[in-house]
mmCIF file of C-alpha atoms and ligand atoms in Angstrom:
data_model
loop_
_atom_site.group_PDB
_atom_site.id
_atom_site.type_symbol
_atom_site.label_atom_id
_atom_site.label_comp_id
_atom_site.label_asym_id
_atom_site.label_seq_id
_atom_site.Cartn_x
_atom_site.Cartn_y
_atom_site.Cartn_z
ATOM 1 C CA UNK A 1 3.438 -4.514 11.087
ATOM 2 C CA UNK A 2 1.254 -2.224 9.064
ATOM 3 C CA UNK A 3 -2.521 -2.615 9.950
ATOM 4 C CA UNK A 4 -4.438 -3.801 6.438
ATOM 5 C CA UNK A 5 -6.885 -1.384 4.318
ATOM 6 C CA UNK A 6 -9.536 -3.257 2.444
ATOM 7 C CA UNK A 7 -12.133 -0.897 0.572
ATOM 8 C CA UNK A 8 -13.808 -1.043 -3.248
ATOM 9 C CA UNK A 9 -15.504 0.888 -5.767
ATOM 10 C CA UNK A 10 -18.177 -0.067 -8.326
ATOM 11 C CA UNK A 11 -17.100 0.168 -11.779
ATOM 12 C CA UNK A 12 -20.379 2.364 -12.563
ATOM 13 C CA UNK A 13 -19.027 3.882 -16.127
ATOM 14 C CA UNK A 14 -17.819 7.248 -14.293
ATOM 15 C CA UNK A 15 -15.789 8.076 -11.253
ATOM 16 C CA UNK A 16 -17.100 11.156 -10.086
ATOM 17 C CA UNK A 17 -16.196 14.186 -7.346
ATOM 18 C CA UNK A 18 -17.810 12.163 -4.452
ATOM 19 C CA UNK A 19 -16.326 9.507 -4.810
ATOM 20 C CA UNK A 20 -13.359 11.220 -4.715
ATOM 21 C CA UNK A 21 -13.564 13.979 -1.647
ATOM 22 C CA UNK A 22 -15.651 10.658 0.009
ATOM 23 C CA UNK A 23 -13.469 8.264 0.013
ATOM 24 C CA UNK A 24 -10.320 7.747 -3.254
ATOM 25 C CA UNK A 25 -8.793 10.947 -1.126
ATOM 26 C CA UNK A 26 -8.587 9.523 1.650
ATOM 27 C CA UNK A 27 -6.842 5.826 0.265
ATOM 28 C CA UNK A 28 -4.237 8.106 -1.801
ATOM 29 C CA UNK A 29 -3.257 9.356 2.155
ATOM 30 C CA UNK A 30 -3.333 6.311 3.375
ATOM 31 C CA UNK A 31 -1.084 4.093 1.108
ATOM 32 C CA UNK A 32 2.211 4.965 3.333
ATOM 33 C CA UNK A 33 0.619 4.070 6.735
ATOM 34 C CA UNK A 34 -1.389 1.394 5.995
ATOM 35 C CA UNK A 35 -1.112 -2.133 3.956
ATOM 36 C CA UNK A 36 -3.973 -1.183 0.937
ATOM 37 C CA UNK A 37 -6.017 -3.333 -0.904
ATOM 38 C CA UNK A 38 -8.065 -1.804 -3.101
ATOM 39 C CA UNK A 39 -10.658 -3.372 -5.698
ATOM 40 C CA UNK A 40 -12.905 -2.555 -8.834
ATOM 41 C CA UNK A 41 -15.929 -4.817 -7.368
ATOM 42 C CA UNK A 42 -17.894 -5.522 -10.809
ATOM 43 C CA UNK A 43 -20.158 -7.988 -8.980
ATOM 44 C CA UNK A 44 -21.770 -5.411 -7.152
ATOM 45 C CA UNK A 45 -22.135 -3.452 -10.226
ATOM 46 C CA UNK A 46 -24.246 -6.328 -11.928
ATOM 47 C CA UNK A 47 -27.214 -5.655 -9.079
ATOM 48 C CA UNK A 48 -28.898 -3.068 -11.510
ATOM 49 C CA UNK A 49 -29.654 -3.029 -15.143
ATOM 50 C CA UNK A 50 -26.267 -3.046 -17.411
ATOM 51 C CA UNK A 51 -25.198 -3.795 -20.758
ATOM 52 C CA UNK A 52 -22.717 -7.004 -20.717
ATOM 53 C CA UNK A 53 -20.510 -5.492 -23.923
ATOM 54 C CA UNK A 54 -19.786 -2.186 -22.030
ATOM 55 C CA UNK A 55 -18.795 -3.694 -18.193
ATOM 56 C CA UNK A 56 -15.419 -4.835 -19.375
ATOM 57 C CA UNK A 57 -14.855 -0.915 -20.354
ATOM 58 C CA UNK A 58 -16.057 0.187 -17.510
ATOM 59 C CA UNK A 59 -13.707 -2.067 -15.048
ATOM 60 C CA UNK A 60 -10.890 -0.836 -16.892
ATOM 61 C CA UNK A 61 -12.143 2.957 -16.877
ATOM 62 C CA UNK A 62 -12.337 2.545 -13.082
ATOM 63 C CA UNK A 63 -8.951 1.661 -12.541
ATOM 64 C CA UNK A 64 -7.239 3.976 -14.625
ATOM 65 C CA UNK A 65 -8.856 6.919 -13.055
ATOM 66 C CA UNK A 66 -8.061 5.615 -9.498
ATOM 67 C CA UNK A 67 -4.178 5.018 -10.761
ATOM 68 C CA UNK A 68 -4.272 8.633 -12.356
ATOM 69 C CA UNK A 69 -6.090 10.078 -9.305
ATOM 70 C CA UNK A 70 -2.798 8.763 -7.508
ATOM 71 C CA UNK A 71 -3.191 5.305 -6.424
ATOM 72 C CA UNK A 72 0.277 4.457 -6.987
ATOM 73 C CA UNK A 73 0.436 0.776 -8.076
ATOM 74 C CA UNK A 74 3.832 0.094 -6.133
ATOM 75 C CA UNK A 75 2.377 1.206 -3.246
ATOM 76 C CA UNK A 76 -0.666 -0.750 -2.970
ATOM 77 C CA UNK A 77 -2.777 -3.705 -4.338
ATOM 78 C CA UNK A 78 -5.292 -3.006 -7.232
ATOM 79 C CA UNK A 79 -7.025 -6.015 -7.945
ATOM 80 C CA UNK A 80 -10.638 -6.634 -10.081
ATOM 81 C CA UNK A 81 -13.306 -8.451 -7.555
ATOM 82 C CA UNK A 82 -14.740 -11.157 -10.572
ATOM 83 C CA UNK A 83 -11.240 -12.808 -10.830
ATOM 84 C CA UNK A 84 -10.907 -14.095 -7.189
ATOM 85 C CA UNK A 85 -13.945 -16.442 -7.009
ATOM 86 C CA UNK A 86 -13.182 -16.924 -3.336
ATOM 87 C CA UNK A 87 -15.370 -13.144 -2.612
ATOM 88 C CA UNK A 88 -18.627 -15.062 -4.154
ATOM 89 C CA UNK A 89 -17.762 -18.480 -2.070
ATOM 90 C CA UNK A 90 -17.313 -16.615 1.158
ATOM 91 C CA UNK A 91 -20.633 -14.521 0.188
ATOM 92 C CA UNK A 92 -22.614 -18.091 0.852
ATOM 93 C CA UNK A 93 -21.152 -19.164 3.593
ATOM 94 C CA UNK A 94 -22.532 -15.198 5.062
ATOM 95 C CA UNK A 95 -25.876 -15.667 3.548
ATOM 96 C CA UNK A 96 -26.392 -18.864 5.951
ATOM 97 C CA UNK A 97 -25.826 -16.990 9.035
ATOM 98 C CA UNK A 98 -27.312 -13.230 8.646
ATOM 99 C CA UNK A 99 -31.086 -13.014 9.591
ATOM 100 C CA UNK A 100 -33.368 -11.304 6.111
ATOM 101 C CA UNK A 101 -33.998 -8.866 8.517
ATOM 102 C CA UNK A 102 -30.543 -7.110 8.773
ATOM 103 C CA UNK A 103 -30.356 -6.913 5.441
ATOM 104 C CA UNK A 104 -33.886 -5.748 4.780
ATOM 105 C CA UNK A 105 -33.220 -2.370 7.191
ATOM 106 C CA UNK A 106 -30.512 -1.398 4.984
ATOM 107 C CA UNK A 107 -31.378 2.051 4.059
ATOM 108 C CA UNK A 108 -29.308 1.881 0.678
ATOM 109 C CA UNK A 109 -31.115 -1.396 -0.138
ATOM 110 C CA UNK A 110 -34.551 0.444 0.569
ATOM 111 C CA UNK A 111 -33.446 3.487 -1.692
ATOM 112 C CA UNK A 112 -32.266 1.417 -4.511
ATOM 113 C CA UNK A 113 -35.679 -1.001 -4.542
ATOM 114 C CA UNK A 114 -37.465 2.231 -5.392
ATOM 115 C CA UNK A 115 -35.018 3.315 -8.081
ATOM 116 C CA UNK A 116 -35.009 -0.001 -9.489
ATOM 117 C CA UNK A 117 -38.675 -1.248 -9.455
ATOM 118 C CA UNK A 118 -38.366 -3.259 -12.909
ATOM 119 C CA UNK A 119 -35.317 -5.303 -11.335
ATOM 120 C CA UNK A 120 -35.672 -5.789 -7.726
ATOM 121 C CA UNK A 121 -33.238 -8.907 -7.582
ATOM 122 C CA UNK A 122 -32.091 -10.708 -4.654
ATOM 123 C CA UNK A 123 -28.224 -8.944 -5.522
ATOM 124 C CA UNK A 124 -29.660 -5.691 -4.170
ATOM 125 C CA UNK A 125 -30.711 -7.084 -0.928
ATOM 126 C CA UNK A 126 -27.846 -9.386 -0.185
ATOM 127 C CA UNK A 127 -25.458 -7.086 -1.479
ATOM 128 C CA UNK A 128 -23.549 -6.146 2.094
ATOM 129 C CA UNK A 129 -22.968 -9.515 2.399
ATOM 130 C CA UNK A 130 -20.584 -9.287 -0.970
ATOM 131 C CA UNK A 131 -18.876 -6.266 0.725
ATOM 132 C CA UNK A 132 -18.494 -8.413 4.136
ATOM 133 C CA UNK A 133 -16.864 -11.029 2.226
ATOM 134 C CA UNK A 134 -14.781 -8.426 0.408
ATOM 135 C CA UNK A 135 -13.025 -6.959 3.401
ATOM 136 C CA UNK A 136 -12.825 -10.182 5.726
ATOM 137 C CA UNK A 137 -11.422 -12.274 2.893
ATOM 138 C CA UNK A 138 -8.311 -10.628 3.453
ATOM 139 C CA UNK A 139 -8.885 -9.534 6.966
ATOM 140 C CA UNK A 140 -8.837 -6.089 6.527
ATOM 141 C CA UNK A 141 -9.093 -4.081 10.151
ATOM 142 C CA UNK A 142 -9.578 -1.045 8.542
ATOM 143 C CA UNK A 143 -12.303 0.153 5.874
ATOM 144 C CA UNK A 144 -11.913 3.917 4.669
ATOM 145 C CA UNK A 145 -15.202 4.678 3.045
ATOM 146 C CA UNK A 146 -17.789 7.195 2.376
ATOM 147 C CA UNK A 147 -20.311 7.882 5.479
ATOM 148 C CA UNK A 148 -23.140 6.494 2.850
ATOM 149 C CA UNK A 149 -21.397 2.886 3.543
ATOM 150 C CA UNK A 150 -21.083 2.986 7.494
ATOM 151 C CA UNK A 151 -24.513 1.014 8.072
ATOM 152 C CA UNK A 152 -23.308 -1.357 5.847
ATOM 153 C CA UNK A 153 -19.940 -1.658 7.858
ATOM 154 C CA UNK A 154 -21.649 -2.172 10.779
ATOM 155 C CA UNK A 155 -23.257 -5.018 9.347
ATOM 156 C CA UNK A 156 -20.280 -6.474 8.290
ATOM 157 C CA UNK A 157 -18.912 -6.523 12.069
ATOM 158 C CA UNK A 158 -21.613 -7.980 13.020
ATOM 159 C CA UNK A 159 -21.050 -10.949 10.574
ATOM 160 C CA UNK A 160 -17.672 -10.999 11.820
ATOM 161 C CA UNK A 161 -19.021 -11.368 15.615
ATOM 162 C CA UNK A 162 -21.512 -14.042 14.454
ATOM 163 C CA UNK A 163 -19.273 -16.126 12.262
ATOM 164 C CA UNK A 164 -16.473 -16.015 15.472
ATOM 165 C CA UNK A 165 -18.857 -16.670 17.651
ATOM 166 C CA UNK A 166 -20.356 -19.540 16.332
ATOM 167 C CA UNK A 167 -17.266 -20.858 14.133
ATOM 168 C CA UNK A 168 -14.322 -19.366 16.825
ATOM 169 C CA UNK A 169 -12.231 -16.413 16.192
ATOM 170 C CA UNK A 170 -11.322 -15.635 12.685
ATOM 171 C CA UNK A 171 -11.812 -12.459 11.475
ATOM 172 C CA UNK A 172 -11.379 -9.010 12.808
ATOM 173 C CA UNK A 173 -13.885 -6.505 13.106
ATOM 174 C CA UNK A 174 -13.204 -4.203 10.633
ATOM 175 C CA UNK A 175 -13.423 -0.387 11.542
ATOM 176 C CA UNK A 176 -14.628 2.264 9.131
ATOM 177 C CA UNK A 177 -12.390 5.110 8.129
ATOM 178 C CA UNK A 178 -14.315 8.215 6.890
ATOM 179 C CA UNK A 179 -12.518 11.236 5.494
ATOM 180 C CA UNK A 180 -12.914 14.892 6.285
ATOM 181 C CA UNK A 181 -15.820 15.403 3.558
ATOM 182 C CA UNK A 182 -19.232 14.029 4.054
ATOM 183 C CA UNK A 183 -21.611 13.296 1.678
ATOM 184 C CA UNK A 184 -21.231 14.980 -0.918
ATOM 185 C CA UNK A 185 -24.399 16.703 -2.848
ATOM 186 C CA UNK A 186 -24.830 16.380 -6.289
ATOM 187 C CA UNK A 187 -25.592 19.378 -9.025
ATOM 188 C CA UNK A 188 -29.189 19.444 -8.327
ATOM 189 C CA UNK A 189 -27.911 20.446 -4.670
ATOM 190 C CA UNK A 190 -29.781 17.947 -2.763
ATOM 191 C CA UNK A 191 -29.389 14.169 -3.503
ATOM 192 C CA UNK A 192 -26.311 12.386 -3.062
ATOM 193 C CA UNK A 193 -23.503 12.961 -6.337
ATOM 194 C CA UNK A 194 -24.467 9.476 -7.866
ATOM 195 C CA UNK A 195 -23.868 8.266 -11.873
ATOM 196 C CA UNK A 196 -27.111 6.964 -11.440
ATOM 197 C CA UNK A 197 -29.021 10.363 -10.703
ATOM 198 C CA UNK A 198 -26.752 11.923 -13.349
ATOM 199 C CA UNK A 199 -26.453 14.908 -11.096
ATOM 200 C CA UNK A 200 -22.484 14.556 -11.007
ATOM 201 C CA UNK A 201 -18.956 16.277 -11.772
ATOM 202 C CA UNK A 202 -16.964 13.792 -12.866
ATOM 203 C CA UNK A 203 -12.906 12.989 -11.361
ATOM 204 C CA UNK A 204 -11.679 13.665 -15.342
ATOM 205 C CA UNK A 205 -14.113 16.118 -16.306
ATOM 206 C CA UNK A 206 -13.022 17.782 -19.442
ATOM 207 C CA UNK A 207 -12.627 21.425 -19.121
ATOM 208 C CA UNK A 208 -15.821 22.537 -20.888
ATOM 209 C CA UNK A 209 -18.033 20.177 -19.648
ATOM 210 C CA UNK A 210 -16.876 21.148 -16.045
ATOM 211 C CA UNK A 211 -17.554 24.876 -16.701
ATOM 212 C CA UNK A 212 -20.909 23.764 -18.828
ATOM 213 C CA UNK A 213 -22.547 21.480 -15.156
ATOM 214 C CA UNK A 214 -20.868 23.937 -12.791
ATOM 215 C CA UNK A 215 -22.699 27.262 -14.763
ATOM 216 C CA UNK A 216 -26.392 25.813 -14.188
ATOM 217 C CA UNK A 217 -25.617 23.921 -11.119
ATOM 218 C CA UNK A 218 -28.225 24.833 -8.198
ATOM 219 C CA UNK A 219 -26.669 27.289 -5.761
ATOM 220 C CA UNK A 220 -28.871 28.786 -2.600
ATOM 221 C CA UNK A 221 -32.371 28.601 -4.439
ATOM 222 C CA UNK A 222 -33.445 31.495 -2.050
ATOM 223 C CA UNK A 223 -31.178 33.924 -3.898
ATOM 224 C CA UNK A 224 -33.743 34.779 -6.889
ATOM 225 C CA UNK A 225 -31.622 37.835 -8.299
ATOM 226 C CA UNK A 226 -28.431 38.925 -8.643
ATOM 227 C CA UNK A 227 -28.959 41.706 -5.805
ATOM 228 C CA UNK A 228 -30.371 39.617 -3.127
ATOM 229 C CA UNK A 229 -27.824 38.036 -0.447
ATOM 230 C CA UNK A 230 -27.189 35.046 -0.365
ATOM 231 C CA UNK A 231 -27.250 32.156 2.127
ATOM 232 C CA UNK A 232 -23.911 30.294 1.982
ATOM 233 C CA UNK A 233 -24.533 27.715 4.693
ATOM 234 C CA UNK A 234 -27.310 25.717 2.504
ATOM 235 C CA UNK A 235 -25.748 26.538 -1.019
ATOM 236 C CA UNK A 236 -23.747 23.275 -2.533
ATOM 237 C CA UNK A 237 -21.484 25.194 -4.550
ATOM 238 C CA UNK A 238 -20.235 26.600 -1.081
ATOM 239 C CA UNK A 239 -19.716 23.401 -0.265
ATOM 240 C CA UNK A 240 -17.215 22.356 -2.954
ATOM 241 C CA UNK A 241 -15.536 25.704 -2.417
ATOM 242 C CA UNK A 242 -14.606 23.948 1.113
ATOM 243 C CA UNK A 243 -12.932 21.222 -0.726
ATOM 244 C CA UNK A 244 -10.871 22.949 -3.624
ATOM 245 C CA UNK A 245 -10.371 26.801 -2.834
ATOM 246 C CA UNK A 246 -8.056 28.505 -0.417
ATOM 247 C CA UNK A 247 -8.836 30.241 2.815
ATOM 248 C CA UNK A 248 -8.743 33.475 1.230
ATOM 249 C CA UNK A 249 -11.483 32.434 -1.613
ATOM 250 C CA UNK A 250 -13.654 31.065 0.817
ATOM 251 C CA UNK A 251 -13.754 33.934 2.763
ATOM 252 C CA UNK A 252 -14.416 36.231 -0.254
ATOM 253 C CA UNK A 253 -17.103 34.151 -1.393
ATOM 254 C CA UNK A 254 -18.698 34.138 2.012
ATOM 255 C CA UNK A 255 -18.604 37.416 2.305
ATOM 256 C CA UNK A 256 -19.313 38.592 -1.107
ATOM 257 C CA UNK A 257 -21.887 36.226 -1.679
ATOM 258 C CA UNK A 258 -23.717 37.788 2.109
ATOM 259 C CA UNK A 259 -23.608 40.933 1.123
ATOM 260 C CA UNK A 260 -24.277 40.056 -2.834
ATOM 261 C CA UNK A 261 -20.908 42.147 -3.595
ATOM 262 C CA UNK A 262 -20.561 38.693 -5.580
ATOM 263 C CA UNK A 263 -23.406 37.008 -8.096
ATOM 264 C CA UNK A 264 -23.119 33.472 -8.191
ATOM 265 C CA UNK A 265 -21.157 33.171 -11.587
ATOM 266 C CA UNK A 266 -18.350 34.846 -10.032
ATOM 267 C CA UNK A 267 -18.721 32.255 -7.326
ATOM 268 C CA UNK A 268 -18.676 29.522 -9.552
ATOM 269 C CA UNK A 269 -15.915 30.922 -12.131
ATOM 270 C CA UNK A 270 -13.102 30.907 -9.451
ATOM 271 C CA UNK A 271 -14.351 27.269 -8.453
ATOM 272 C CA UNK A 272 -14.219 26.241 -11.596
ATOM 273 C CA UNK A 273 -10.701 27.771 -12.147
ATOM 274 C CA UNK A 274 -9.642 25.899 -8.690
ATOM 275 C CA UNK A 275 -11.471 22.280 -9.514
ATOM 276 C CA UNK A 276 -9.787 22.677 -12.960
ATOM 277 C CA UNK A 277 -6.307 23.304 -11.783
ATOM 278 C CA UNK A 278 -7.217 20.265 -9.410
ATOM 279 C CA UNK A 279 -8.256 17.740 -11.916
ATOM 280 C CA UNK A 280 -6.120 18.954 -14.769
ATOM 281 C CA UNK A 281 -2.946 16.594 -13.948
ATOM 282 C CA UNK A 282 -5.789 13.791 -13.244
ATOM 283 C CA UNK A 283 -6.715 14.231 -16.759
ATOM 284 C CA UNK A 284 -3.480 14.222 -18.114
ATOM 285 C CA UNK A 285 -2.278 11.324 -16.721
ATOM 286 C CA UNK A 286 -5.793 9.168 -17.225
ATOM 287 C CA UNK A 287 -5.141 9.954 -21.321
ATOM 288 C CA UNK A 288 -1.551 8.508 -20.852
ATOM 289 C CA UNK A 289 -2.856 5.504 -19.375
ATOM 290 C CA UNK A 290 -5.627 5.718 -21.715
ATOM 291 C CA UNK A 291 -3.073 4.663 -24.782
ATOM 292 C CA UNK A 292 -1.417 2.201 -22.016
ATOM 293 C CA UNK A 293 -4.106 -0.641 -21.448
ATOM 294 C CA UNK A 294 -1.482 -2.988 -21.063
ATOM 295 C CA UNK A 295 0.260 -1.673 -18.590
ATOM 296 C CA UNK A 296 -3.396 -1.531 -16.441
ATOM 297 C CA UNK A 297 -4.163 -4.649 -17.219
ATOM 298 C CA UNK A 298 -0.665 -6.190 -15.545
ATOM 299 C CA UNK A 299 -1.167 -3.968 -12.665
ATOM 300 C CA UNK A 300 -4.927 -5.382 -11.858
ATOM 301 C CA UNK A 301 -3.103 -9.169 -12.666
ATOM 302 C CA UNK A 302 -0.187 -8.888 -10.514
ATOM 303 C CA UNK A 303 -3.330 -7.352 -7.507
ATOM 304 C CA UNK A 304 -4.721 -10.619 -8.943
ATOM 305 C CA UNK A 305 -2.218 -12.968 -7.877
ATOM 306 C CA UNK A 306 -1.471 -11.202 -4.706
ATOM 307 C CA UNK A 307 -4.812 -11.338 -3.457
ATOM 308 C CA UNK A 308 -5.452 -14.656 -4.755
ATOM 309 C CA UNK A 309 -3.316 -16.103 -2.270
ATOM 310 C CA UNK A 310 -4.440 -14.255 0.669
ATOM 311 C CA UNK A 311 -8.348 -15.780 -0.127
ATOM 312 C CA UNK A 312 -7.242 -19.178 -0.581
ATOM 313 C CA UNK A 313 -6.012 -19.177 2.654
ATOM 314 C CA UNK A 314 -8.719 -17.800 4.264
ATOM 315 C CA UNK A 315 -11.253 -19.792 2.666
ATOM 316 C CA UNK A 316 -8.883 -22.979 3.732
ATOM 317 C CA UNK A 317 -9.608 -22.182 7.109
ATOM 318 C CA UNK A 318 -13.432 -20.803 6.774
ATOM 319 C CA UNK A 319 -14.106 -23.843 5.050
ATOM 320 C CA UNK A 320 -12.383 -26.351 7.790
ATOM 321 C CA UNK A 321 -14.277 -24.042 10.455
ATOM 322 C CA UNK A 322 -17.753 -24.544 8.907
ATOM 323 C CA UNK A 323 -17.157 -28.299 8.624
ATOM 324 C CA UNK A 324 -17.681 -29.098 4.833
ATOM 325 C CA UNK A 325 -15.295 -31.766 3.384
ATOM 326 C CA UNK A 326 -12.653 -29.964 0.309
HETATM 327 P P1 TYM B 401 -19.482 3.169 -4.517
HETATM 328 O O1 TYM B 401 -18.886 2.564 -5.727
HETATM 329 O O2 TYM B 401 -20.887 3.630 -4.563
HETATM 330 O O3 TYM B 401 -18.620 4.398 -4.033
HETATM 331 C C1 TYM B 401 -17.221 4.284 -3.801
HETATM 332 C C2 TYM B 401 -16.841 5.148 -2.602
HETATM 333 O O4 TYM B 401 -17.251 6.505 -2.814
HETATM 334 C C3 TYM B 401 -18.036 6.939 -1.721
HETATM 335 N N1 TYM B 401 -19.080 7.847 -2.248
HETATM 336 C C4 TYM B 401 -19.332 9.068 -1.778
HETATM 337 N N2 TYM B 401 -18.790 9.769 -0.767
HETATM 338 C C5 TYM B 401 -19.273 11.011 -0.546
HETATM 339 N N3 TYM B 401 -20.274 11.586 -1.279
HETATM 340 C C6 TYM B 401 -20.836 10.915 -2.309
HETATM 341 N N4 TYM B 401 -21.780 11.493 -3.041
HETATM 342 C C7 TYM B 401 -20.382 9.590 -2.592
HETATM 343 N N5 TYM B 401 -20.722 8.657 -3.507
HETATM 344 C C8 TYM B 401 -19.922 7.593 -3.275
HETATM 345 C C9 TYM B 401 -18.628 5.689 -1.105
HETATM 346 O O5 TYM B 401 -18.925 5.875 0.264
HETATM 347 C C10 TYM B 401 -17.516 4.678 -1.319
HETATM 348 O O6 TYM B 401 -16.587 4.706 -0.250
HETATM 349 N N6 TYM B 401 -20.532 -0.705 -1.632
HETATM 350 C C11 TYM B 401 -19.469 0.171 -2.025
HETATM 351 C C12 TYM B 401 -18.319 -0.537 -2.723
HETATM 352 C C13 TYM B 401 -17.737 -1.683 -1.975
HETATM 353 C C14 TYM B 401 -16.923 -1.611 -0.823
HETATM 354 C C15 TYM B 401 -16.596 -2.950 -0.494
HETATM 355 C C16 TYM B 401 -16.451 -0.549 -0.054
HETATM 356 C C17 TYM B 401 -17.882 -2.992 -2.288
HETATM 357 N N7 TYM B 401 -17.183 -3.755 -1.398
HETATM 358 C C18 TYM B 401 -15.815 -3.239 0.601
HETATM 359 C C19 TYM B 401 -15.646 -0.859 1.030
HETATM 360 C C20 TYM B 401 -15.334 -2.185 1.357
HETATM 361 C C21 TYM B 401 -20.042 1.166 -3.001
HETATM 362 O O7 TYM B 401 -21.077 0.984 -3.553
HETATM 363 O O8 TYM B 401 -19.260 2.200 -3.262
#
């Protein structure tokens, strides 16, 4: 029997390059080893300020780029989080049992009350418990996700441990699975690649755009002239080179950019020309499913069903386990 993969994305208008070396990477690896569920979780989304007419876009957006990044549909289960109302039920039944004060340490919860003073809302804070209910609806034992998401996965074994504990054994505790890349820096070369800090590359970048963020992206800020050397180690475009170039590039980089053989245009031209050659087939295939909504939608209805039937179970049992009458 194949262990189960439960992870999720936010339909946030763009799917961008850290999302991708974080964590869609990873699940495109995965879908031959594991069981994968994977889902476009548009009730996180609704946490911050959006516009109503453009989320229904935006869920579809999301999972054509993750089908043309290569998330085969045969191979795994692609399923929108709004149409299995079972993820908000089980999301109650967490909220009874985890203390305010787990999910007040939550360092993303912290970071997002300060971007979000004018709509602090109780979504932001109870938020993990959304994602708990996402994975151990379906009792996923294995969570491949971005290292930014690892405090909340700890929290969500802990609700597992709780809810066994007190109700008797019912989920598993679900494991994280990080990929090879860490967090990946935005454009600005410090803060996280986020849609929100509009400091990212995005997954179907259009070849101009890429080469117009990548020209005036921040490289080692130490390296004031073409002449000086430069400081690979701290410089983000480095980085990416780590991700998309071969061996040979990155040592040529690191060594002309060192001994400034190399200005950082040249750097940035041959990872453009690599990132390009990367995302190019991405593209292609995102504008042929682009003219194909219909097929997307049956692939997120048939996840729909699937799924479905996997949380009423669950919930069956949760709800016998908690005591109420149904
Ligand atoms: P979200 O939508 O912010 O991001 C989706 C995935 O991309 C990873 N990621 C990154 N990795 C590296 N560098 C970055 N700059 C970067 N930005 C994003 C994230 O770690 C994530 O794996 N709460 C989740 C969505 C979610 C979920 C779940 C995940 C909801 N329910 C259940 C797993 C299981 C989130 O906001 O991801």
């Amino acid at each position: 029997m194949k262990q189960r993969i439960f992870s999720g994305i936010q339909p946030s208008g763009v799917i961008h390059i850290g999302n991708y070396l974080g964590a869609i990477r990873n699940w495109i690896n995965l879908l031959d080893k594991y069981e994968c569920i994977f889902a476009v979780v548009d009730y996180h989304a609704i946490t911050v300020t959006y516009k109503p007419t453009e989320l229904q876009d935006r869920i579809l957006e999301a999972a054509k780029t993750l089908i043309a990044a290569g998330l085969e549909p045969e191979k795994c289960t692609l399923f929108v989080q709004s149409q299995i109302p079972e993820h908000t039920e089980l999301t109650w039944i967490f909220n009874a049992i985890t203390p305010v004060s787990d999910l007040e340490r939550m360092t993303q919860y912290k970071d997002k009350k300060y971007q979000n003073m004018d709509n602090i809302n109780s979504g932001l804070l109870t938020y993990p418990l959304l994602m708990a209910s996402d994975i151990l609806l379906y009792k996923a034992q294995v969570v491949p996700v971005g290292d930014d998401q690892v405090q909340h996965l700890e929290l969500v074994r802990e609700i597992a441990r709780r809810f066994n504990n007190r109700f008797g054994v019912t989920f598993p505790e679900p494991q994280p699975l990080l990929s090879k890349a860490q967090r990946i820096r935005g454009l600005d070369g410090n803060a996280k690649m986020s849609k929100s800090q509009n400091n990212y590359i995005a997954l179907v970048e259009e070849e101009d755009e890429l080469w117009n963020k990548l020209r005036v992206a921040v490289t080692d800020p130490a390296r004031k002239r073409r002449n000086d050397p430069g400081n690979p180690c701290i410089c983000n475009i480095f980085t990416l080179h780590s991700y998309f170039s071969s061996d040979e590039e990155i040592k040529w980089v690191e060594k002309g950019c060192k001994t400034a053989d190399i200005g950082c245009i040249d750097c940035k031209k041959t990872l453009f020309k690599n990132v390009n050659n990367h995302m190019k087939p991405l593209r292609e295939k995102k504008k042929e499913l682009d003219k194909n909504q219909n097929y997307v939608r049956n692939v997120l209805e048939n996840g729909r069903k699937r799924c479905s039937r996997q949380a009423r179970e669950t919930m069956e049992e949760v709800r016998e386990k908690i005591g109420v009458f149904y």
